[in-house]
Amino acid sequence: MPDNRPRRTFAVISHPDAGKSTLTEALALHARVITEAGAVHGKGDRRATVSDWMAMEKARGISITSAALQFVYRDHVVNLVDTPGHSDFSEDTYRVLSAVDSAVMLVDAGKGLEPQTLKLFRVCALRGIPVITVINKWDRPGLSPLGLMDEIEQQIKLRPTPLTWPVGEAGDFRGVLDRRTGEFVKYTRTAGGATRAPERRMDASEVEDVDAEAWAAASDEHELLALDDYDHDQERFLAGETTPVMFASALQNFGVAQLLDLLLDLAPAPSETAGVDGTVRQVDDDFSAFVFKVQSGMNSSHRDRMAYARVVSGTFERGMVVTHASTGRPFATKYAQALFGRETTSVEHASPGDIIGFVNAQALRVGDTVYDGAPIDYPPVPSFAPEHFMTVSARDIGRYKQFRRGIEQLDQEGVVQVLRSDLRGDQSPVLAAVGPLQFEVVEERMTHEFTSPIRLSRLDYQVARRTDAAGAEELKGLRGVEVLQRTDGTYLALFTDKWRAGHTAREHPDVLLEELPAGGS
Ligand code: G4P
């Protein structure tokens, strides 16, 4: 039987080190999906290495693979879609954001807003995703809460609407004032946060003497916030004008239950979605889903290729034959999997908001739609402005076939963007990336997975602008600019720097030179 409980599908995003992995584990622990913190991300030696791919991930201590974690909380099914920790893989994060209905932004209380925090907020705004902000690490000395609110308002242009307010300064954390009920939620330190932290709720009248001074200060600030209109407003939150804020310590499991409650109470459920032609699919219409991520090489024992899709409408049933929108061909879903950390189990049913992985789905690419019933094609997942460019060629020309296959595969997965031009030919295309670490992944996988070691050579370009065929013609032969074509047909004009891009735009006002959404590092 399909599980029809209401869904919440979200991602946790942050600048690296703000505590994303810690919070993910704490959420899973709280929801009683797993019994020991660490089982999801497998930090340290808790998980055996299963492939070279993961060896690299482990050596660097970063999460490259994305997975979804599903658990039940207060009779809702919660889907937490994981994102990579390293900012070089931010393009991957942006894709994940196309598959969620809301995001939880973690901010390190000691550091405030960091470069990746700002970029991610912008991407959420671009995609219309409501964001809940969690100020994390409140158990340690940090910035003032009012100062942090000011930073959010000034730098992100979102109005912060705190739902909880800290009692006691960062580092001398007593708990929070629940601004919706006026209660004091008292914080109890636990050893390493390995168990569920007890949170004691009490009325203002029950606050003990030791906390009285900190409580009075918090109550004062709470009233000031209310007077200045920093209270939660559901409509403005969903419209992307405000961000509810709460204070937490993921390491100590404090605030985790409050966050889950907020997600259920405030975050949007899956809703109707429009296709490219404007056709709208309601969640209870026939089944449809779109692919937001393709990945292979996760398991060295067999060549696998997973296409991760988000269910948009209807009920998915394993074995159903659906239509692949971009080719019109039937697609059999015999091997669909649900994802749980790195464990995968066969999925029988899935509902709107759920993430399913199609095994060995050679035909599916990022952005592709599959559907049952009336045709629907969802808009493509946007790609972001690359800032790093390299030419790539096979070290051993005898392995050119493997080289071509590998580059094509990595292009389809979106590991890098592949750019070509008649001038450069197919033996030495240009790879474009948001972050330089993406090239290391290409090198690693081309050598080990596709058995064609490569030669990479840096190009002196830093800026890409979208142009068209006419623009490509007009810019031909100009100094400091080169036009190449992406596999999806888009023309990109590459410039050595912003100045030259601006100068060219002024000199050739009739040429289309459009900025792409900002990339990563
Ligand atoms: P990330 O996924 O966002 O990159 O961050 P991660 O969870 O790995 O956390 C980064 C560091 O911050 C870790 O310390 C983690 O223990 C610590 N941390 C996370 N949340 C909190 C919190 O609420 N309070 C405090 N005090 N620390 C927190 P580490 O020493 O780098 O790693 P580890 O050896 O402890 O895993």
Coordinates of C-alpha atoms and ligand atoms in Angstrom, one line a residue:
M1 CA 0.0 0.0 0.0
P2 CA 1.3 3.5 -0.8
D3 CA 2.1 5.6 2.3
N4 CA -0.1 8.6 1.9
R5 CA 1.1 10.5 5.0
P6 CA 1.9 14.2 4.3
R7 CA 5.4 14.9 3.0
R8 CA 8.1 17.5 3.8
T9 CA 11.1 17.5 1.5
F10 CA 14.0 19.7 2.4
A11 CA 17.8 20.1 2.2
V12 CA 20.2 21.3 4.8
I13 CA 22.7 23.8 3.3
S14 CA 25.5 25.8 4.7
H15 CA 29.1 27.0 4.3
P16 CA 31.4 24.0 5.0
D17 CA 32.0 23.3 8.7
A18 CA 28.8 25.0 10.0
G19 CA 27.6 21.6 11.2
K20 CA 25.6 20.1 8.3
S21 CA 26.7 16.5 8.8
T22 CA 26.3 16.8 12.6
L23 CA 22.7 18.2 12.2
T24 CA 21.8 15.5 9.7
E25 CA 22.9 12.8 12.1
A26 CA 21.1 14.6 14.9
L27 CA 17.9 14.8 12.9
A28 CA 18.1 11.1 12.0
L29 CA 18.8 10.2 15.6
H30 CA 15.9 12.2 16.8
A31 CA 13.5 10.7 14.4
R32 CA 14.7 7.2 15.5
V33 CA 15.8 6.2 12.0
I34 CA 19.1 5.1 13.3
T35 CA 20.3 4.4 16.8
E36 CA 23.9 5.7 16.8
A37 CA 25.0 9.1 15.5
G38 CA 27.4 8.6 12.5
A39 CA 25.6 5.8 10.7
V40 CA 24.4 8.0 7.9
H41 CA 27.5 9.8 6.9
G42 CA 29.9 7.1 7.9
K43 CA 32.6 9.5 9.2
G44 CA 35.8 7.9 10.4
D45 CA 36.0 4.2 10.1
R46 CA 32.4 3.4 10.8
R47 CA 31.8 2.4 7.2
A48 CA 34.1 0.3 5.0
T49 CA 35.3 1.9 1.8
V50 CA 33.5 0.5 -1.2
S51 CA 35.3 2.1 -4.1
D52 CA 38.1 4.4 -5.1
W53 CA 35.5 7.0 -5.5
M54 CA 34.7 6.8 -1.9
A55 CA 38.4 6.5 -0.9
M56 CA 38.9 9.9 -2.3
E57 CA 35.9 11.2 -0.5
K58 CA 37.2 9.7 2.7
A59 CA 40.7 11.0 2.2
R60 CA 39.5 14.5 1.9
G61 CA 36.8 14.1 4.5
I62 CA 34.2 15.5 2.3
S63 CA 30.9 14.2 1.1
I64 CA 30.7 13.9 -2.7
T65 CA 27.8 11.5 -3.1
S66 CA 24.3 12.8 -2.4
A67 CA 21.7 10.7 -0.7
A68 CA 18.3 11.1 0.7
L69 CA 17.2 10.1 4.2
Q70 CA 13.6 9.3 4.8
F71 CA 12.0 9.1 8.2
V72 CA 8.7 9.5 10.0
Y73 CA 8.1 12.3 12.5
R74 CA 4.7 13.2 14.0
D75 CA 2.9 11.1 11.4
H76 CA 4.6 12.9 8.5
V77 CA 7.1 11.4 6.1
V78 CA 10.2 13.7 6.1
N79 CA 12.7 13.5 3.1
L80 CA 16.0 15.1 3.9
V81 CA 18.0 15.4 0.7
D82 CA 21.7 15.5 1.3
T83 CA 24.1 18.0 -0.3
P84 CA 27.8 17.9 -0.8
G85 CA 29.8 19.6 2.0
H86 CA 32.6 21.1 -0.2
S87 CA 31.8 24.4 -1.9
D88 CA 33.6 23.2 -5.1
F89 CA 30.6 20.9 -5.6
S90 CA 28.2 23.8 -5.2
E91 CA 26.7 23.1 -8.6
D92 CA 25.6 19.8 -7.2
T93 CA 24.0 21.6 -4.3
Y94 CA 22.1 23.9 -6.7
R95 CA 20.7 20.8 -8.5
V96 CA 19.5 19.3 -5.2
L97 CA 17.7 22.6 -4.5
S98 CA 15.6 22.0 -7.5
A99 CA 14.3 18.8 -5.8
V100 CA 13.2 20.3 -2.5
D101 CA 10.3 22.4 -1.2
S102 CA 12.3 24.2 1.5
A103 CA 15.8 24.6 2.8
V104 CA 17.4 24.8 6.2
M105 CA 20.3 27.2 6.3
L106 CA 22.9 26.6 9.0
V107 CA 24.9 29.5 10.2
D108 CA 27.9 29.1 12.5
A109 CA 27.2 31.4 15.5
G110 CA 30.9 32.2 15.8
K111 CA 31.4 33.1 12.1
G112 CA 28.1 34.6 11.0
L113 CA 27.4 34.8 7.3
E114 CA 30.2 33.3 5.1
P115 CA 30.7 33.4 1.3
Q116 CA 28.9 30.1 0.6
T117 CA 26.1 31.1 2.9
L118 CA 25.4 34.2 0.9
K119 CA 25.6 32.3 -2.5
L120 CA 23.2 29.7 -1.3
F121 CA 20.7 32.2 0.0
R122 CA 20.8 33.8 -3.5
V123 CA 20.2 30.5 -5.2
C124 CA 17.2 29.8 -2.9
A125 CA 15.8 33.3 -3.7
L126 CA 16.3 32.6 -7.5
R127 CA 14.4 29.3 -7.2
G128 CA 11.8 30.6 -4.8
I129 CA 12.6 28.2 -2.0
P130 CA 11.6 29.3 1.5
V131 CA 14.5 29.1 3.9
I132 CA 14.5 28.4 7.7
T133 CA 17.7 29.7 9.3
V134 CA 19.4 27.8 12.1
I135 CA 22.1 29.6 14.1
N136 CA 24.2 26.7 15.1
K137 CA 27.0 26.0 17.7
W138 CA 25.3 28.2 20.3
D139 CA 27.0 26.2 23.0
R140 CA 30.2 28.0 22.1
P141 CA 31.2 31.7 22.3
G142 CA 29.8 33.5 19.3
L143 CA 28.4 36.7 17.9
S144 CA 25.5 38.6 19.5
P145 CA 22.1 37.4 18.4
L146 CA 20.9 40.9 17.5
G147 CA 24.1 41.4 15.5
L148 CA 23.4 38.2 13.6
M149 CA 19.8 39.3 12.8
D150 CA 21.2 42.6 11.5
E151 CA 23.7 40.7 9.2
I152 CA 20.9 38.6 7.7
E153 CA 18.7 41.6 7.1
Q154 CA 21.5 43.8 5.6
Q155 CA 23.4 41.2 3.6
I156 CA 20.7 38.9 2.4
K157 CA 17.8 41.3 2.3
L158 CA 15.6 38.8 4.1
R159 CA 13.7 39.8 7.2
P160 CA 14.7 37.5 10.0
T161 CA 11.7 36.4 12.2
P162 CA 13.1 34.6 15.2
L163 CA 10.9 31.8 16.5
T164 CA 13.1 31.1 19.4
W165 CA 15.5 33.6 21.1
P166 CA 18.5 32.5 23.1
V167 CA 18.5 32.8 26.9
G168 CA 22.1 33.4 27.9
E169 CA 24.9 34.4 25.6
A170 CA 26.6 32.1 23.1
G171 CA 28.9 29.9 25.2
D172 CA 26.8 30.4 28.3
F173 CA 23.7 29.0 26.8
R174 CA 20.8 28.4 29.2
G175 CA 18.1 27.6 26.6
V176 CA 15.7 29.5 24.4
L177 CA 12.5 31.5 24.8
D178 CA 9.9 30.0 22.5
R179 CA 8.5 33.2 21.0
R180 CA 5.3 31.5 19.9
T181 CA 4.3 30.1 23.4
G182 CA 6.4 32.4 25.7
E183 CA 7.9 29.2 27.3
F184 CA 11.4 28.7 28.5
V185 CA 13.0 25.6 26.8
K186 CA 15.9 24.7 29.1
Y187 CA 19.0 23.3 27.6
T188 CA 20.8 20.3 29.2
R189 CA 24.3 19.5 28.1
T190 CA 24.8 15.8 27.1
A191 CA 28.0 14.0 26.7
G192 CA 29.0 14.4 23.0
G193 CA 25.3 14.6 22.0
A194 CA 25.2 10.9 21.5
T195 CA 21.7 10.5 23.0
R196 CA 18.5 12.5 22.7
A197 CA 19.0 15.7 24.7
P198 CA 16.3 16.3 27.2
E199 CA 14.6 19.6 26.6
R200 CA 12.6 20.9 29.6
R201 CA 9.8 23.3 28.8
M202 CA 8.5 25.6 31.5
D203 CA 6.4 28.7 32.0
A204 CA 8.0 32.1 32.7
S205 CA 6.9 31.8 36.3
E206 CA 8.9 28.5 36.7
V207 CA 12.2 30.0 35.6
E208 CA 14.8 29.3 38.4
D209 CA 16.9 32.0 40.0
V210 CA 20.1 30.9 38.3
D211 CA 18.6 31.7 34.9
A212 CA 16.5 34.7 36.0
E213 CA 18.9 37.4 34.7
A214 CA 19.5 35.8 31.4
W215 CA 15.7 35.2 31.0
A216 CA 14.9 38.9 31.8
A217 CA 17.4 40.0 29.1
A218 CA 15.9 37.6 26.5
S219 CA 12.4 38.6 27.4
D220 CA 13.3 42.3 26.8
E221 CA 14.8 41.6 23.4
H222 CA 11.8 39.4 22.5
E223 CA 9.5 42.3 23.2
L224 CA 11.7 44.7 21.2
L225 CA 11.6 42.3 18.2
A226 CA 7.8 42.1 18.4
L227 CA 7.5 45.9 18.5
D228 CA 9.7 46.2 15.5
D229 CA 7.7 43.7 13.5
Y230 CA 10.2 40.8 13.5
D231 CA 7.4 38.2 14.1
H232 CA 6.7 35.3 11.9
D233 CA 4.3 35.8 9.0
Q234 CA 3.5 32.6 7.1
E235 CA 2.6 34.4 3.9
R236 CA 5.7 36.5 3.8
F237 CA 7.8 33.4 4.6
L238 CA 6.4 31.4 1.7
A239 CA 6.8 34.5 -0.6
G240 CA 10.5 34.4 0.2
E241 CA 10.5 37.8 2.0
T242 CA 11.3 36.5 5.5
T243 CA 13.3 33.7 7.1
P244 CA 12.3 32.2 10.4
V245 CA 15.3 31.9 12.7
M246 CA 16.1 29.5 15.5
F247 CA 19.1 28.9 17.8
A248 CA 20.6 25.4 18.2
S249 CA 23.5 23.2 19.1
A250 CA 23.5 20.3 16.6
L251 CA 26.4 18.7 18.5
Q252 CA 24.4 18.7 21.7
N253 CA 21.1 17.8 19.9
F254 CA 19.6 21.0 21.2
G255 CA 17.0 22.5 19.0
V256 CA 16.6 19.4 16.8
A257 CA 13.0 18.6 17.9
Q258 CA 12.2 22.3 17.5
L259 CA 13.5 22.3 14.0
L260 CA 11.5 19.2 13.0
D261 CA 8.4 20.8 14.5
L262 CA 9.0 24.0 12.5
L263 CA 9.4 22.0 9.3
L264 CA 6.1 20.3 9.9
D265 CA 4.3 23.4 11.0
L266 CA 5.7 26.0 8.5
A267 CA 7.6 24.4 5.6
P268 CA 5.5 23.9 2.4
A269 CA 4.3 20.5 1.4
P270 CA 4.8 19.3 -2.2
S271 CA 2.5 21.3 -4.5
E272 CA 1.5 21.5 -8.1
T273 CA 4.3 22.1 -10.6
A274 CA 4.2 23.7 -14.1
G275 CA 5.8 22.1 -17.2
V276 CA 7.8 24.1 -19.8
D277 CA 4.6 24.7 -21.8
G278 CA 2.7 26.0 -18.8
T279 CA 0.7 22.8 -18.2
V280 CA 0.3 22.3 -14.5
R281 CA 0.5 18.9 -12.8
Q282 CA -1.4 18.6 -9.5
V283 CA 0.2 16.3 -6.9
D284 CA -2.7 13.9 -7.1
D285 CA -2.6 13.7 -10.9
D286 CA -0.9 10.8 -12.7
F287 CA 2.7 9.9 -11.8
S288 CA 5.5 12.2 -12.9
A289 CA 9.0 12.8 -11.7
F290 CA 12.2 14.7 -12.8
V291 CA 15.8 13.7 -12.6
F292 CA 17.9 16.1 -10.6
K293 CA 21.1 14.1 -10.3
V294 CA 22.9 11.3 -12.2
Q295 CA 25.8 9.5 -10.6
S296 CA 27.9 6.4 -11.4
G297 CA 31.0 4.8 -10.0
M298 CA 29.5 4.5 -6.5
N299 CA 30.2 0.8 -6.4
S300 CA 33.3 -0.6 -7.9
S301 CA 31.9 -4.2 -8.0
H302 CA 29.6 -3.4 -10.9
R303 CA 29.2 -0.6 -13.3
D304 CA 26.2 1.2 -11.9
R305 CA 24.5 4.4 -12.9
M306 CA 21.9 5.9 -10.7
A307 CA 19.4 8.6 -11.8
Y308 CA 17.9 10.3 -8.8
A309 CA 14.4 11.6 -9.4
R310 CA 12.0 13.6 -7.3
V311 CA 8.4 12.4 -7.5
V312 CA 6.3 15.5 -8.5
S313 CA 2.8 13.9 -8.9
G314 CA 0.9 10.7 -8.5
T315 CA 2.1 7.4 -7.0
F316 CA 5.1 5.6 -8.2
E317 CA 4.8 1.8 -8.2
R318 CA 7.8 -0.3 -8.9
G319 CA 7.7 -2.0 -12.3
M320 CA 5.5 0.6 -13.9
V321 CA 6.4 1.6 -17.4
V322 CA 6.6 5.3 -17.8
T323 CA 7.4 7.7 -20.7
H324 CA 10.7 9.4 -21.0
A325 CA 9.6 12.9 -22.0
S326 CA 12.7 14.0 -24.0
T327 CA 12.7 10.9 -26.3
G328 CA 9.1 9.8 -26.0
R329 CA 10.3 6.3 -25.4
P330 CA 8.9 3.9 -22.7
F331 CA 11.1 3.5 -19.6
A332 CA 10.7 0.4 -17.4
T333 CA 11.2 1.0 -13.7
K334 CA 12.0 -2.5 -12.6
Y335 CA 15.0 -1.5 -10.6
A336 CA 13.9 1.5 -8.6
Q337 CA 15.5 2.1 -5.2
A338 CA 14.8 4.1 -2.1
L339 CA 17.8 5.7 -0.6
F340 CA 18.9 5.7 2.9
G341 CA 22.4 7.1 3.5
R342 CA 24.5 4.8 1.4
E343 CA 22.2 1.9 1.9
T344 CA 19.7 1.3 -0.9
T345 CA 16.6 -0.8 -0.7
S346 CA 14.2 -1.6 -3.3
V347 CA 11.2 0.8 -3.4
E348 CA 7.7 -0.4 -4.0
H349 CA 5.8 2.9 -3.8
A350 CA 6.7 6.5 -3.7
S351 CA 4.6 9.7 -3.3
P352 CA 5.1 13.3 -4.3
G353 CA 8.1 14.7 -2.6
D354 CA 9.9 11.4 -2.3
I355 CA 13.3 10.7 -3.9
I356 CA 13.8 7.5 -5.9
G357 CA 16.9 6.2 -7.6
F358 CA 16.6 4.5 -10.9
V359 CA 19.3 1.9 -11.3
N360 CA 21.2 1.5 -14.6
A361 CA 19.1 4.2 -16.2
Q362 CA 21.4 4.8 -19.1
A363 CA 18.9 7.0 -21.0
L364 CA 18.1 9.4 -18.2
R365 CA 19.9 12.8 -17.9
V366 CA 19.8 15.6 -15.4
G367 CA 16.6 17.6 -15.9
D368 CA 14.8 14.8 -17.7
T369 CA 11.1 14.1 -16.9
V370 CA 9.4 10.7 -16.8
Y371 CA 5.6 10.5 -16.6
D372 CA 2.5 8.3 -16.8
G373 CA -0.7 9.5 -18.5
A374 CA -0.8 12.9 -20.1
P375 CA 2.6 14.2 -21.4
I376 CA 4.5 16.7 -19.2
D377 CA 8.0 18.0 -19.4
Y378 CA 9.4 20.0 -16.5
P379 CA 11.8 22.9 -17.0
P380 CA 15.5 22.0 -17.2
V381 CA 17.6 22.1 -14.0
P382 CA 19.6 25.4 -14.4
S383 CA 23.4 25.2 -14.8
F384 CA 25.5 27.8 -13.2
A385 CA 28.3 30.1 -14.4
P386 CA 31.6 28.2 -14.6
E387 CA 34.7 30.1 -13.5
H388 CA 37.4 27.5 -14.3
F389 CA 38.3 26.1 -17.7
M390 CA 40.7 23.4 -18.9
T391 CA 41.3 21.6 -22.1
V392 CA 41.2 17.8 -21.8
S393 CA 42.8 15.2 -24.1
A394 CA 43.5 11.5 -23.8
R395 CA 47.1 10.7 -22.7
D396 CA 47.0 7.5 -24.8
I397 CA 45.4 8.1 -28.2
G398 CA 44.9 4.4 -28.5
R399 CA 42.3 4.7 -25.7
Y400 CA 40.3 7.4 -27.5
K401 CA 37.1 5.4 -27.5
Q402 CA 37.2 5.1 -23.7
F403 CA 38.1 8.8 -23.5
R404 CA 35.0 9.8 -25.5
R405 CA 32.7 7.6 -23.5
G406 CA 34.0 8.8 -20.2
I407 CA 33.8 12.5 -21.1
E408 CA 30.3 12.0 -22.4
Q409 CA 29.3 10.2 -19.2
L410 CA 30.7 12.9 -16.9
D411 CA 29.0 15.6 -19.0
Q412 CA 25.7 13.8 -18.6
E413 CA 26.1 13.5 -14.9
G414 CA 26.9 17.2 -14.7
V415 CA 30.3 16.6 -13.1
V416 CA 31.7 19.2 -15.4
Q417 CA 30.2 21.1 -18.4
V418 CA 31.8 20.1 -21.7
L419 CA 32.3 22.8 -24.3
R420 CA 33.2 22.2 -27.9
S421 CA 34.1 24.2 -31.0
D422 CA 35.1 23.4 -34.6
L423 CA 38.4 25.1 -34.0
R424 CA 39.3 22.8 -31.1
G425 CA 37.8 19.6 -32.4
D426 CA 36.5 16.7 -30.5
Q427 CA 39.8 15.3 -29.4
S428 CA 40.4 18.2 -27.1
P429 CA 37.2 19.7 -25.8
V430 CA 37.1 22.3 -23.0
L431 CA 35.9 21.4 -19.5
A432 CA 34.2 24.1 -17.5
A433 CA 33.7 23.9 -13.7
V434 CA 32.2 26.0 -10.9
G435 CA 34.9 24.8 -8.5
P436 CA 38.4 23.4 -9.4
L437 CA 37.9 20.2 -7.3
Q438 CA 35.5 19.1 -10.0
F439 CA 38.6 18.6 -12.3
E440 CA 40.1 16.2 -9.8
V441 CA 37.0 14.1 -9.9
V442 CA 37.3 14.0 -13.7
E443 CA 40.9 13.0 -13.5
E444 CA 40.2 10.3 -10.9
R445 CA 37.3 8.8 -12.8
M446 CA 38.8 9.0 -16.2
T447 CA 41.8 7.1 -15.0
H448 CA 40.1 4.4 -12.9
E449 CA 36.6 4.1 -14.1
F450 CA 37.0 4.7 -17.8
T451 CA 40.7 3.6 -18.0
S452 CA 41.7 6.5 -20.1
P453 CA 44.2 8.8 -18.2
I454 CA 43.9 12.4 -19.4
R455 CA 46.0 15.5 -19.8
L456 CA 44.4 18.7 -18.5
S457 CA 45.7 22.1 -19.4
R458 CA 44.5 25.3 -17.8
L459 CA 42.9 28.0 -20.0
D460 CA 43.2 31.6 -19.1
Y461 CA 39.5 32.3 -19.0
Q462 CA 37.5 33.4 -15.9
V463 CA 34.2 34.6 -17.1
A464 CA 31.4 33.0 -19.2
R465 CA 28.5 34.8 -20.8
R466 CA 25.6 33.2 -22.8
T467 CA 25.4 34.2 -26.4
D468 CA 23.8 32.8 -29.6
A469 CA 24.8 31.7 -33.1
A470 CA 24.9 35.3 -34.4
G471 CA 27.0 36.4 -31.4
A472 CA 29.4 33.5 -32.0
E473 CA 29.9 34.7 -35.6
E474 CA 30.5 38.3 -34.6
L475 CA 32.9 37.5 -31.8
K476 CA 35.0 35.2 -34.0
G477 CA 38.6 36.2 -34.1
L478 CA 38.4 38.9 -31.4
R479 CA 41.2 38.9 -28.8
G480 CA 40.6 37.6 -25.3
V481 CA 37.3 35.9 -26.1
E482 CA 36.4 32.5 -27.5
V483 CA 33.0 31.1 -28.2
L484 CA 32.2 27.4 -27.5
Q485 CA 29.1 25.4 -27.5
R486 CA 27.8 23.3 -24.6
T487 CA 26.2 19.9 -25.2
D488 CA 22.7 21.3 -24.6
G489 CA 23.3 23.7 -27.5
T490 CA 24.0 26.8 -25.5
Y491 CA 26.7 29.1 -26.8
L492 CA 29.1 30.4 -24.1
A493 CA 31.5 33.3 -24.8
L494 CA 34.6 32.9 -22.5
F495 CA 36.5 36.0 -21.5
T496 CA 39.8 36.3 -19.7
D497 CA 38.3 38.7 -17.2
K498 CA 35.2 40.8 -16.3
W499 CA 36.7 43.9 -17.7
R500 CA 37.1 42.4 -21.2
A501 CA 33.5 41.0 -21.0
G502 CA 32.2 44.5 -20.2
H503 CA 34.4 46.1 -22.9
T504 CA 33.2 43.6 -25.5
A505 CA 29.6 44.2 -24.5
R506 CA 30.0 48.0 -25.0
E507 CA 31.8 47.6 -28.3
H508 CA 29.3 45.2 -29.7
P509 CA 25.9 46.3 -28.2
D510 CA 24.0 44.1 -30.7
V511 CA 25.6 40.9 -29.5
L512 CA 23.8 38.9 -26.8
L513 CA 26.0 38.6 -23.8
E514 CA 23.9 37.4 -20.9
E515 CA 25.2 36.8 -17.4
L516 CA 24.6 33.2 -16.0
P517 CA 23.5 32.6 -12.4
A518 CA 26.5 33.0 -10.1
G519 CA 28.5 29.9 -9.5
G520 CA 30.6 28.6 -6.6
S521 CA 34.0 29.5 -5.3
Ligands
G4P1 P1 29.7 20.3 7.8 O1 29.1 19.0 7.5 O2 28.8 21.5 7.7 O3 31.0 20.6 7.1 O4 30.1 20.4 9.4 P2 30.3 19.2 10.4 O5 29.0 18.6 10.8 O6 31.3 18.2 9.9 O7 30.9 20.0 11.6 C1 32.1 20.7 11.6 C2 32.7 20.8 13.0 O8 31.8 21.6 13.8 C3 32.8 19.5 13.6 O9 34.0 19.5 14.5 C4 31.6 19.4 14.5 O10 31.8 18.5 15.6 C5 31.5 20.8 14.9 N1 30.1 21.2 15.3 C6 28.9 20.9 14.6 N2 27.9 21.4 15.3 C7 28.3 21.9 16.4 C8 27.7 22.5 17.6 O11 26.5 22.7 17.6 N3 28.5 22.9 18.6 C9 29.9 22.8 18.5 N4 30.6 23.2 19.6 N5 30.5 22.2 17.5 C10 29.7 21.8 16.5 P3 35.4 18.9 14.0 O12 36.2 19.0 15.2 O13 35.8 19.6 12.8 O14 35.0 17.5 13.6 P4 34.7 16.2 14.5 O15 36.0 15.5 14.7 O16 34.1 16.7 15.8 O17 33.7 15.4 13.7

